[in-house]
């Protein structure tokens, strides 16, 4: 009896693993197809620009507002901690480094996944469910080249730009709280920040992170839409999976990349 | 080389899973004619259209389009063939993010380099042919079901295909829209010199407008002939369908155990 149940759950785990691996392989093949079918988008940049508007520009408000608030909170918390050691002058450094290295790329990626990633999945899933993709295919137009690739590249391009704006807004928020509200010296705030933030070590690493997140989120969002079962439940399930999977992917990738980047130090 | 038939299906067998959906189908669609493929739901009508369009590949047998084999693996050739085919999907499958005008212009812009002024003339001409020139600025969401299908028809004929395939063009239309659509199918066929395949279970309407009928049951062609021959066909299977009788060789019950056995009496 015991043995039977163990065997069953073992088999269940095996089946799940095989399913997951199969899906990963399928998604990888899809990514390969998307990249090799990007010629249309490169020849007609308008296709990408249009999608950048829908994914990037429409995410701008939430990114800017969140950046401002995260920066302001950093200002309060940072000041509170630094003050204990009498080093309030380092507030600018703390705010800038936290944002550029970690919070900027990660938080903006999480926001981007739930704002734009879910929208892309829902849109592509609905296009599939209403046979728009099939119709396109019958009109001798490849949906991967015409629909998937522009959305994928738009996400890849938008993500680092949004992360940069998030960080800039965050630094401004930290300045508002630290300098304007609490009264940390303006000169030290900026000059310490300029001195301590290294372009290659900090800024570039942050940009690399957000580029990787951009690829991951766009890939997951477009693939989930393309792969969604063509029903209402199918599309809503795929949308949820996009948000959950890409959020986890962002956090996991962030850990791995941070570990590698610190190893180099 | 140009045979009398635009589409020829030879000894074709197709199965989605283990159970064959189509068995040993032979069909020939003469140029310039309107041919109906009729049969109850699930008899494999849509599957035939998908095979002709090269969406799926037959396990056995072949499909010839204008003398050339339709082969989903030969992508470049398939796309060339598809440029000469038009397909009307059951619910239109209009691109929901494009206006009526842009929907009809889609193929023209994708496949030709015509200047925008000529695109405009062409699109308005096609919309005029389906009686919807006035609706060119609307979005698909603002159209009724019948209008959406006519726009989709204008989109399908934008580049003057040699073959038009209609999947259930009459389903869900009110009697007036139904008559309009049926006449349109017939009129376009003669006006543009198209060959048409109409998949339908709307017997009365189809028999009025078509030249030839294939009657499909459980994946086999059980009868074929002109509408007069179909009306006069003594086969009970055909009579039940043509005259819409509930009782006959085709049971509306899903195959199951006898009810007495199920109820245990
Ligand atoms: N994608 C698919 N996967 C598996 N079975 C399918 C698929 N599409 C259709 N079928 C099955 O094939 C049979 C024929 O389907 P179809 O060609 O759509 O019939 P019709 O258009 O005449 O209603 C049905 O039994 C249907 O359940
Ligand atoms: Mg069907």
Coordinates of C-alpha atoms in Angstrom, one line a residue, chain A residues 30-52 55 120 124 127 133 136 141-158 214-215 218-219 221-223 226:
Chain A
X30 CA 9.9 29.1 -30.3
X31 CA 12.5 31.7 -29.2
X32 CA 14.9 30.5 -31.9
X33 CA 12.2 30.8 -34.5
X34 CA 11.3 34.3 -33.3
X35 CA 14.9 35.5 -33.5
X36 CA 15.5 33.9 -36.9
X37 CA 12.2 35.4 -38.2
X38 CA 13.1 38.9 -37.2
X39 CA 14.0 40.1 -40.7
X40 CA 10.6 41.6 -41.3
X41 CA 10.8 43.6 -38.1
X42 CA 14.2 44.9 -39.0
X43 CA 13.2 45.9 -42.5
X44 CA 10.0 47.5 -41.1
X45 CA 11.0 49.2 -37.8
X46 CA 7.6 50.7 -37.7
X47 CA 6.2 47.4 -36.6
X48 CA 8.5 47.4 -33.5
X49 CA 7.9 51.1 -32.8
X50 CA 4.2 50.6 -32.7
X51 CA 4.7 47.8 -30.1
X52 CA 7.1 49.9 -28.1
X55 CA 4.3 47.9 -24.2
X120 CA 1.0 40.9 -24.6
X124 CA -1.6 37.3 -28.7
X127 CA -5.6 36.7 -31.6
X133 CA -3.2 34.0 -36.5
X136 CA -2.8 35.5 -41.2
X141 CA 2.0 36.0 -43.8
X142 CA 4.0 34.4 -41.1
X143 CA 2.5 35.2 -37.7
X144 CA 5.9 34.6 -35.9
X145 CA 7.5 37.3 -38.1
X146 CA 4.6 39.7 -38.2
X147 CA 3.2 39.4 -34.7
X148 CA 5.6 37.6 -32.3
X149 CA 8.9 39.1 -33.3
X150 CA 7.9 42.8 -33.1
X151 CA 6.4 42.3 -29.7
X152 CA 9.4 40.4 -28.5
X153 CA 11.9 43.1 -29.6
X154 CA 9.7 45.9 -28.4
X155 CA 9.9 44.3 -24.9
X156 CA 13.6 43.8 -25.1
X157 CA 14.2 47.4 -26.1
X158 CA 11.7 48.9 -23.6
X214 CA 13.7 42.2 -20.9
X215 CA 14.5 39.1 -22.9
X218 CA 9.2 39.2 -23.5
X219 CA 10.0 35.6 -24.4
X221 CA 4.9 36.7 -22.6
X222 CA 4.9 36.1 -26.3
X223 CA 5.3 32.3 -25.9
X226 CA 1.2 31.8 -28.7

